[in-house]
Structure formats: C-alpha cells, structure tokens
Short mmCIF file of C-alpha atoms in Angstrom, two decimals:
data_model
loop_
_atom_site.label_atom_id
_atom_site.label_comp_id
_atom_site.label_asym_id
_atom_site.label_seq_id
_atom_site.Cartn_x
_atom_site.Cartn_y
_atom_site.Cartn_z
CA MET A 1 108.06 197.17 290.17
CA GLU A 2 110.92 195.24 289.60
CA ASP A 3 111.08 193.07 286.55
CA PHE A 4 110.93 189.23 287.18
CA TYR A 5 114.79 187.63 287.20
CA ARG A 6 114.44 186.47 283.38
CA ILE A 7 113.40 189.31 281.87
CA ARG A 8 115.82 191.59 283.21
CA ARG A 9 118.48 188.67 281.45
CA LEU A 10 116.81 189.84 278.55
CA PRO A 11 117.49 193.60 276.52
CA PRO A 12 114.96 195.98 274.67
CA TYR A 13 113.77 194.11 271.83
CA VAL A 14 115.70 195.66 269.32
CA PHE A 15 113.53 194.91 266.18
CA GLU A 16 110.43 196.07 267.71
CA VAL A 17 111.29 199.75 266.60
CA VAL A 18 110.72 198.45 264.04
CA ASN A 19 107.95 196.76 263.65
CA ARG A 20 106.72 200.08 265.51
CA ALA A 21 108.37 202.20 262.50
CA LYS A 22 106.30 199.65 260.32
CA ALA A 23 103.37 199.81 261.82
CA ALA A 24 103.13 203.36 262.07
CA ALA A 25 103.59 203.82 258.17
CA ARG A 26 100.84 201.37 257.22
CA ASN A 27 98.56 203.37 259.00
CA ASN A 28 99.39 206.63 257.56
CA GLY A 29 98.08 203.99 254.28
CA ALA A 30 101.96 203.31 253.26
CA ASP A 31 102.51 200.34 251.16
CA ILE A 32 105.59 198.75 253.10
CA ILE A 33 107.53 196.02 250.98
CA ASP A 34 108.22 193.94 253.75
CA LEU A 35 111.72 191.90 253.72
CA GLY A 36 112.36 192.39 257.33
CA MET A 37 111.51 188.81 259.25
CA GLY A 38 112.18 185.07 257.83
CA ASN A 39 108.00 184.21 257.16
CA PRO A 40 108.64 181.85 254.16
CA ASP A 41 105.14 183.51 251.72
CA LEU A 42 104.77 180.15 249.82
CA PRO A 43 102.15 178.04 249.82
CA ALA A 44 102.61 174.04 251.61
CA PRO A 45 102.71 171.27 249.39
CA GLU A 46 99.41 170.17 248.50
CA HIS A 47 99.98 166.86 249.22
CA VAL A 48 100.95 167.74 253.30
CA ILE A 49 97.79 169.89 253.57
CA GLU A 50 95.14 167.00 251.98
CA LYS A 51 96.75 164.74 254.51
CA MET A 52 96.81 167.05 257.35
CA LYS A 53 92.38 167.28 255.76
CA GLU A 54 92.18 163.72 255.74
CA VAL A 55 93.46 163.40 259.54
CA LEU A 56 91.20 165.97 260.93
CA GLY A 57 88.27 165.40 262.74
CA LYS A 58 89.04 162.05 263.45
CA PRO A 59 88.60 160.74 267.53
CA ARG A 60 92.45 159.60 267.94
CA THR A 61 93.88 162.16 266.21
CA ASP A 62 92.19 165.28 267.86
CA ARG A 63 93.47 164.25 271.28
CA TYR A 64 96.40 164.77 273.07
CA SER A 65 99.58 164.04 270.67
CA ALA A 66 102.70 162.30 271.58
CA SER A 67 105.95 165.03 273.00
CA LYS A 68 108.57 163.07 271.86
CA GLY A 69 106.66 163.14 268.38
CA ILE A 70 104.51 160.13 267.36
CA PRO A 71 106.20 156.89 265.66
CA GLY A 72 106.01 157.67 262.33
CA LEU A 73 106.67 161.27 262.26
CA ARG A 74 110.31 159.82 264.08
CA ARG A 75 110.96 157.37 261.47
CA ALA A 76 110.03 159.87 259.07
CA GLN A 77 112.68 162.35 260.17
CA ALA A 78 115.36 159.17 260.11
CA ALA A 79 115.10 158.24 257.24
CA TYR A 80 115.30 161.82 255.62
CA TYR A 81 119.18 161.90 257.15
CA ALA A 82 119.49 158.37 256.29
CA ARG A 83 118.70 159.66 252.79
CA ARG A 84 120.00 163.64 252.87
CA PHE A 85 123.19 162.63 254.95
CA GLY A 86 123.64 159.14 254.84
CA VAL A 87 123.17 159.08 259.19
CA LYS A 88 122.13 156.32 260.83
CA LEU A 89 119.41 157.55 263.67
CA ASN A 90 117.81 155.46 266.06
CA PRO A 91 114.03 156.49 266.01
CA GLU A 92 113.83 156.43 269.40
CA THR A 93 116.44 157.30 271.64
CA GLN A 94 118.01 159.51 268.87
CA VAL A 95 114.62 161.49 267.17
CA VAL A 96 112.63 163.88 269.18
CA ALA A 97 110.00 165.81 267.01
CA THR A 98 109.66 169.73 268.61
CA LEU A 99 107.09 172.87 268.03
CA GLY A 100 109.95 174.10 265.39
CA SER A 101 113.32 174.51 266.70
CA LYS A 102 113.63 177.56 268.04
CA GLU A 103 111.66 176.29 270.67
CA GLY A 104 113.60 173.18 270.81
CA PHE A 105 116.84 175.03 271.17
CA ALA A 106 115.00 176.71 274.59
CA ASN A 107 113.99 173.85 275.31
CA VAL A 108 117.47 171.61 275.12
CA ALA A 109 118.49 175.01 277.50
CA GLN A 110 116.65 173.79 279.77
CA ALA A 111 117.57 170.70 279.65
CA ILE A 112 121.00 170.96 279.78
CA THR A 113 122.10 174.44 281.79
CA ALA A 114 122.70 175.34 285.67
CA PRO A 115 123.05 178.41 286.45
CA GLY A 116 125.90 180.00 285.50
CA ASP A 117 126.79 177.11 282.89
CA VAL A 118 129.50 178.94 279.71
CA VAL A 119 128.17 178.32 275.75
CA LEU A 120 130.20 179.05 273.53
CA VAL A 121 127.57 181.13 270.97
CA PRO A 122 128.43 182.92 267.55
CA ASP A 123 128.21 186.38 266.76
CA PRO A 124 125.80 187.65 264.98
CA SER A 125 123.22 184.54 264.79
CA TYR A 126 119.90 184.22 266.03
CA PRO A 127 118.63 185.53 269.25
CA ILE A 128 116.99 182.22 270.21
CA HIS A 129 120.61 180.44 270.14
CA ALA A 130 121.69 183.21 273.03
CA PHE A 131 118.61 183.39 275.01
CA GLY A 132 117.87 181.14 274.93
CA PHE A 133 120.49 179.33 277.25
CA LEU A 134 120.54 183.44 279.15
CA MET A 135 116.53 182.16 280.81
CA ALA A 136 117.46 179.30 281.19
CA GLY A 137 120.43 180.61 283.89
CA GLY A 138 123.59 180.39 281.94
CA VAL A 139 126.36 183.29 280.75
CA ILE A 140 127.00 183.45 276.89
CA ARG A 141 130.36 184.17 275.47
CA SER A 142 131.14 185.39 272.08
CA VAL A 143 132.41 184.05 269.60
CA PRO A 144 132.68 184.62 265.53
CA SER A 145 130.61 183.17 263.20
CA GLU A 146 132.52 183.25 260.07
CA PRO A 147 133.42 179.22 259.92
CA THR A 148 136.79 179.88 259.32
CA PRO A 149 140.35 178.87 261.04
CA ASN A 150 140.23 181.78 262.82
CA PHE A 151 136.81 179.80 264.29
CA PHE A 152 138.72 178.05 266.28
CA ALA A 153 141.38 180.08 267.03
CA MET A 154 138.79 182.19 269.07
CA LEU A 155 137.51 179.01 270.51
CA GLU A 156 140.75 178.39 272.44
CA HIS A 157 140.93 181.57 273.28
CA ALA A 158 137.31 181.73 275.00
CA ILE A 159 137.57 178.40 276.79
CA ALA A 160 140.26 179.25 278.52
CA ARG A 161 139.24 182.32 279.70
CA SER A 162 135.33 180.53 281.08
CA ILE A 163 135.16 179.79 284.48
CA PRO A 164 133.42 177.68 284.88
CA LYS A 165 134.68 175.52 281.58
CA PRO A 166 131.68 176.04 278.72
CA ILE A 167 129.14 173.16 278.26
CA ALA A 168 128.77 173.37 274.38
CA VAL A 169 129.42 176.00 270.95
CA VAL A 170 126.41 177.28 268.68
CA VAL A 171 126.84 176.29 265.09
CA CYS A 172 124.11 177.69 262.96
CA TYR A 173 125.71 176.84 258.88
CA PRO A 174 124.07 177.83 256.48
CA SER A 175 123.85 180.70 259.24
CA ASN A 176 120.88 182.48 260.58
CA PRO A 177 121.88 185.77 259.90
CA THR A 178 124.59 186.22 257.93
CA ALA A 179 124.24 183.41 255.17
CA TYR A 180 127.70 181.62 255.74
CA VAL A 181 128.26 178.13 254.44
CA ALA A 182 130.36 175.51 257.05
CA ASP A 183 131.88 173.07 254.52
CA LEU A 184 132.43 168.81 256.11
CA ASP A 185 135.79 169.98 256.69
CA PHE A 186 134.79 172.40 258.67
CA TYR A 187 133.07 169.17 260.97
CA LYS A 188 135.63 167.54 260.63
CA GLU A 189 137.39 169.68 262.54
CA LEU A 190 134.94 171.12 265.01
CA VAL A 191 133.50 167.22 266.07
CA PRO A 192 137.42 165.97 267.43
CA PHE A 193 137.80 169.92 268.73
CA ALA A 194 134.48 169.12 270.59
CA LYS A 195 135.67 165.39 271.63
CA LYS A 196 139.56 167.26 273.43
CA HIS A 197 137.58 169.82 275.36
CA GLY A 198 134.35 167.82 276.72
CA ILE A 199 132.19 169.74 275.55
CA TYR A 200 129.27 169.56 273.57
CA ILE A 201 127.94 170.73 269.43
CA LEU A 202 124.47 172.53 269.20
CA SER A 203 124.18 172.53 265.23
CA ASP A 204 121.16 174.63 263.73
CA LEU A 205 120.62 173.35 260.93
CA ALA A 206 117.34 174.93 259.85
CA TYR A 207 118.26 176.24 255.96
CA ALA A 208 119.28 172.83 255.20
CA GLU A 209 117.87 172.37 251.70
CA VAL A 210 117.83 176.53 251.00
CA TYR A 211 120.94 176.41 248.94
CA PHE A 212 121.93 177.75 245.47
CA ASP A 213 125.05 176.15 243.66
CA ASP A 214 125.91 172.43 243.62
CA MET A 215 126.93 171.85 246.65
CA PRO A 216 123.71 170.68 249.19
CA PRO A 217 124.99 172.23 252.84
CA PRO A 218 125.96 168.62 255.39
CA SER A 219 125.48 168.32 258.61
CA VAL A 220 128.10 167.54 261.06
CA LEU A 221 126.16 164.06 262.24
CA GLN A 222 128.17 162.65 259.54
CA VAL A 223 131.49 162.37 260.99
CA PRO A 224 132.19 159.40 262.29
CA GLY A 225 131.79 159.72 266.28
CA ALA A 226 130.25 162.74 265.58
CA MET A 227 127.00 161.13 267.36
CA ASP A 228 128.92 161.11 270.66
CA VAL A 229 128.55 164.93 271.44
CA CYS A 230 126.93 166.76 269.21
CA VAL A 231 122.62 166.85 268.64
CA GLU A 232 121.64 168.78 265.69
CA PHE A 233 118.38 170.67 265.08
CA THR A 234 116.35 171.09 262.01
CA SER A 235 112.76 172.47 260.75
CA MET A 236 110.12 171.67 258.19
CA SER A 237 109.70 175.79 258.44
CA LYS A 238 111.59 176.58 255.75
CA THR A 239 112.48 173.11 253.53
CA PHE A 240 107.93 173.36 253.28
CA SER A 241 106.99 176.87 254.04
CA MET A 242 105.16 175.30 256.44
CA PRO A 243 106.49 177.85 259.34
CA GLY A 244 103.05 178.36 261.09
CA TRP A 245 102.50 174.64 261.84
CA ARG A 246 105.76 174.21 264.19
CA ILE A 247 106.83 171.10 263.47
CA GLY A 248 111.00 170.43 263.54
CA PHE A 249 113.26 168.40 265.28
CA ALA A 250 116.58 167.23 267.91
CA VAL A 251 118.29 164.96 266.69
CA GLY A 252 121.67 163.06 267.64
CA ASN A 253 123.05 162.42 271.35
CA GLU A 254 121.29 159.97 273.31
CA ARG A 255 121.88 161.33 276.67
CA ILE A 256 120.43 165.13 275.13
CA ILE A 257 117.45 163.69 273.03
CA ALA A 258 116.31 161.94 276.29
CA ALA A 259 116.57 165.51 278.62
CA LEU A 260 114.63 167.07 275.95
CA ALA A 261 112.53 164.25 276.38
CA ARG A 262 112.20 164.88 279.41
CA VAL A 263 111.65 167.99 279.76
CA LYS A 264 109.07 167.98 277.12
CA SER A 265 106.73 165.41 278.12
CA TYR A 266 106.38 168.65 281.46
CA LEU A 267 106.14 171.35 278.89
CA ASP A 268 104.14 169.81 276.30
CA TYR A 269 101.97 167.09 274.42
CA GLY A 270 103.44 167.34 271.07
CA ALA A 271 102.20 169.26 268.41
CA PHE A 272 98.67 168.73 267.41
CA THR A 273 98.11 165.10 265.37
CA PRO A 274 96.66 166.20 262.33
CA VAL A 275 100.12 167.99 261.64
CA GLN A 276 102.45 165.13 262.83
CA VAL A 277 100.87 163.45 260.39
CA ALA A 278 100.81 165.60 257.52
CA ALA A 279 104.52 166.55 258.42
CA THR A 280 105.52 162.89 257.93
CA ALA A 281 103.98 163.05 254.61
CA ALA A 282 105.55 165.55 254.28
CA LEU A 283 109.27 164.19 255.38
CA ASN A 284 107.81 160.51 253.00
CA GLY A 285 106.69 162.41 250.24
CA PRO A 286 108.17 163.64 246.53
CA GLU A 287 110.85 165.85 246.32
CA ASP A 288 109.61 168.45 243.80
CA CYS A 289 108.16 170.49 245.83
CA ILE A 290 111.66 171.18 247.45
CA ARG A 291 113.02 171.26 244.32
CA GLU A 292 110.74 173.87 243.42
CA MET A 293 111.02 175.91 246.83
CA ARG A 294 115.01 176.23 246.41
CA GLU A 295 114.48 177.50 242.82
CA THR A 296 112.00 180.09 243.55
CA TYR A 297 114.96 182.34 246.40
CA LYS A 298 117.75 181.79 244.25
CA ARG A 299 115.16 183.46 241.56
CA ARG A 300 114.68 186.01 244.39
CA ARG A 301 118.56 186.49 245.38
CA ASP A 302 119.64 187.01 242.10
CA VAL A 303 116.94 189.63 241.75
CA LEU A 304 117.57 192.01 244.59
CA VAL A 305 121.29 191.42 243.43
CA GLU A 306 120.67 192.80 240.55
CA SER A 307 117.87 194.94 241.12
CA PHE A 308 119.26 196.36 244.91
CA GLY A 309 122.55 196.63 243.29
CA ARG A 310 121.93 198.76 239.79
CA ALA A 311 119.64 201.50 242.61
CA GLY A 312 123.44 201.66 244.49
CA TRP A 313 123.13 199.70 246.70
CA PRO A 314 125.25 196.00 246.26
CA ILE A 315 124.69 193.21 247.94
CA PRO A 316 126.46 190.29 248.88
CA ALA A 317 124.75 187.07 247.24
CA PRO A 318 124.35 184.95 249.94
CA ARG A 319 125.13 181.16 248.61
CA ALA A 320 122.65 179.29 250.58
CA SER A 321 119.87 180.26 253.69
CA MET A 322 116.58 182.87 252.68
CA PHE A 323 118.25 186.21 253.73
CA ALA A 324 120.86 188.41 252.71
CA TRP A 325 123.33 189.68 254.70
CA SER A 326 124.52 193.78 253.89
CA PRO A 327 126.42 196.73 254.91
CA ILE A 328 124.09 199.56 255.24
CA PRO A 329 124.94 201.63 252.55
CA GLU A 330 128.06 204.07 253.20
CA PRO A 331 126.55 207.47 253.99
CA PHE A 332 124.31 205.71 256.68
CA LEU A 333 126.68 204.20 258.87
CA THR A 334 126.92 206.67 261.41
CA MET A 335 123.52 206.01 262.22
CA GLY A 336 123.18 202.51 262.89
CA SER A 337 121.33 199.33 261.65
CA VAL A 338 118.76 200.79 264.10
CA GLU A 339 118.16 204.27 263.14
CA PHE A 340 118.88 203.16 259.23
CA SER A 341 116.89 200.24 259.83
CA LYS A 342 113.57 202.78 260.97
CA LEU A 343 114.42 205.23 258.05
CA LEU A 344 114.51 203.09 255.44
CA VAL A 345 110.61 201.96 256.41
CA GLU A 346 109.91 205.39 256.98
CA LYS A 347 111.09 206.94 253.65
CA ALA A 348 111.68 204.48 251.07
CA GLU A 349 108.69 202.08 253.14
CA VAL A 350 111.25 198.95 252.70
CA ALA A 351 111.35 196.59 256.08
CA VAL A 352 114.97 195.22 256.89
CA SER A 353 115.95 193.48 260.59
CA PRO A 354 118.65 196.10 262.28
CA GLY A 355 122.07 193.80 262.90
CA THR A 356 122.43 194.92 266.57
CA GLY A 357 119.17 192.33 266.58
CA PHE A 358 122.09 188.80 265.61
CA GLY A 359 124.25 189.99 267.50
CA GLU A 360 126.88 193.54 268.74
CA ARG A 361 129.47 192.01 266.10
CA GLY A 362 125.52 192.44 264.10
CA GLU A 363 125.86 196.06 263.97
CA GLY A 364 126.93 198.02 260.02
CA TYR A 365 124.39 195.39 258.82
CA VAL A 366 120.38 194.44 258.15
CA ARG A 367 119.16 191.48 257.12
CA ILE A 368 117.33 191.48 254.30
CA ALA A 369 114.53 188.30 254.06
CA LEU A 370 113.71 186.90 250.48
CA VAL A 371 109.66 186.47 251.26
CA GLU A 372 108.32 189.13 249.05
CA ASN A 373 107.75 188.24 244.94
CA GLU A 374 110.20 189.33 242.46
CA GLN A 375 108.21 191.82 241.10
CA ARG A 376 107.89 193.67 245.41
CA ILE A 377 111.43 192.88 245.18
CA ARG A 378 112.15 195.12 241.97
CA GLN A 379 109.38 197.53 243.68
CA ALA A 380 111.54 197.89 246.79
CA ALA A 381 114.91 198.53 244.40
CA ARG A 382 113.23 201.93 242.60
CA ASN A 383 111.73 202.61 246.07
CA VAL A 384 115.12 202.63 247.62
CA ARG A 385 117.16 204.72 244.17
CA ARG A 386 114.51 207.26 244.85
CA PHE A 387 115.66 207.44 248.64
CA LEU A 388 119.38 206.61 247.86
CA GLU A 389 119.44 209.56 245.40
CA SER A 390 117.87 212.86 248.14
CA ALA A 391 120.07 211.34 250.66
CA PRO A 392 122.13 214.42 251.42
CA GLU A 393 118.58 215.42 252.86
CA LYS A 394 117.20 212.28 254.25
CA LEU A 395 119.96 212.37 256.37
CA HIS A 396 119.95 215.98 257.58
CA ASN A 397 117.76 215.60 260.19
CA VAL A 398 119.44 212.33 261.46
CA VAL A 399 121.45 212.48 264.70
CA PRO A 400 124.88 209.52 264.12
CA LEU A 401 125.54 206.57 266.85
CA ALA A 402 128.28 208.01 267.55
CA THR A 403 127.07 211.63 269.14
CA ARG A 404 123.61 209.92 270.77
CA ARG A 405 122.28 209.76 274.51
#
C-alpha cells in the first residue's frame, strides 16, 4: 500500500542502520561503547528529584496539567533569562513550556507553516529543524551552518531564489551536531537581516550551558528589537541532565508564542505536574549542579581529543555542546559516514552517529557524543587504535561510496 502523505516526505532514518548494527553486535555478546545518541548519562540534581518525590501522588498534581506550563514554571524560566542573558520576558505572553525543545520545534512548525511555505534551515543540523517543517507541509532550503559572514551571503542567495519568500530561518548555536558557537555580533547582524527580509528567527539554544571556555553562549534575544522577530527554544535535558523528563521552553515573540500555545492546547495537557514542579525547583535552585555538569563534559572532551588523537584519529576539540564533529579518517572517507559508522560498531565496538543523518553537508563526518565516562572513552580509543592499525584488512571487502548502487 502507498505510504501516507507525511510518511512519504520523510527519508529513511539513517540512524536506524547503526542502531541495527549495535543491536546485532550486542546480541552476539559485544560490549558496545555507545557514543552515538546524545543521551545524557549524568543523574538529575538531587534537589530536583526530591521535589518530584514531594509532590507525587497528590490529588492536585495527579490531575491534568496546564498545556502552556504551570505559572510558577513559566515565571522561573523568565527569571532564568533575566539572570543569564539580561532579557526581560513576560511569563504570561512570552513563555511557553514544551514537552522538550524537539517537540517544541515540531509544534511551532505546525503552528506557523502553511503548505508550501519555505523555511531556511542550516545543513548540517539537528533533524527536527528540517523535518518538523516538512511534516507540516513546508519546503526546506538549506544554508551552511557555520556562523560566518558567508552565512548571510548564502541567506541572501536562498531568499532571492525562493518562491514564495521564506517565512523563517532556523539557527542553532551551540550547534548540534557541529558544535559551532555564535557570538553576539553574529546575532546583531542576524536580527536586522531578518527584519529587512520580513522573516522570523527560530533559535535552538538547547546547549546554552554546555560550554568549555569563559565565553557563555549568548541568546539572540539579547539584541535590541529581537523580540519582534525571534522565538528561542531551550531545554532542561542537557542543563540539568533531565532528558527523559521532557521539559523545554519556547520564549520570545508574542505572536508566535500565542500560536504555539493554541496548537498545544489541542495536542496536549502539558507535562505531568510533578515534573513541572521539579523543573521549577531546578531553575530556581542552586547552580553548582550546572557547573559540575559543565566540568564533567569538559573532562570527557579533553580525554576524547587526547586519547583518540594518540590512537590515530585526530578529533577537533569542540568549544561547546556535548558533541565532537569529526572528519572520517582518511582511509575510510570514500565509504561514506553510514558505512563507516557500521564498520566502527562491527570492528571496534564503538558507536557514533553518521554525519549524513544531519543533512547532505554532513557527509564525510561523524558525530561523537560525550555520554560515556572517561574510562570508557579511553577504552573506545584503544579499540579504535587497534581498528585503525589493521585498516587495510578491514577495507578489503568494503565497497566505496562512489561505486555503490
């Protein structure tokens, strides 16, 4: 039978190829070191867990919750933006709690996209940035993801050649998967650019607190006038190691926030109230847990770069995010990122994410997540070293990318 309309718009999920390879290897007894999915392994802060326990099982908190987020949670997010970015938000009209930033992106795509609307999306980028709009009936035009002056030249090029005119541009810094970081000067150019062309800015700031130098990533909303054209998405998943709790936020432009809130009111009743109360405690609570999280990922980054480099695979050190974006080692480059990722699972017992899963321009790269402890990362490096040392044998039966059908 023919696939449904929205299913036809989705390409095969390339990560599933690696997932199947992982499952097969584990079924055969392999100890796979999984650096593929960006799934934080750190525990949620103790005071957050205790708050969750405190409010569980109460008649009021077991009932349906508030789709746009309980008032205390929205106030807490507004207070966080004031502390961290110096940005003033009205929690009633400029803040919505979402079921994670990924779901927030998908919901806002439903809220603002008409069939055929064009959205400018970086390539490579996190898949929901493009596919949320594709599922909503939109059309994607890809632009480079690095925040350089060339970014604006490519935006101009894409806008000039888009019919109809694009409705929005997506940005994500610190970036998943590339770990690129934008500075405030970049946003100071982006906001007037968006106003000039009459397009919205949809900013994914999920990795705002995962940075490894003394330069905290800024928010686009710090730019004067940004609220006129911008909505920004953040997440509790990485900052507070709460990925399974599914709490995130959209903040900014009142028109888009109102549209998002209305769509959500038809789709969900909000997260479980105890989860929202615990998230409020996280945002209002001590920040030592955030600093500890940041230091943990920094140590892991340093171990990854040092140990993989000694193993013969140089890894560019990311400035931020919980990922390294690495070129495939030269002997394996022609096979492509999916086949290389499968081979790495099968022969080195290490899982990574193929770059092509993040867009066409991701080919030739893999994303490595800092989601294992330092000992396991060093073990992964030892496995990789043995694999690379026997590369000619491993490549004997590999079919190059250019010759495959």
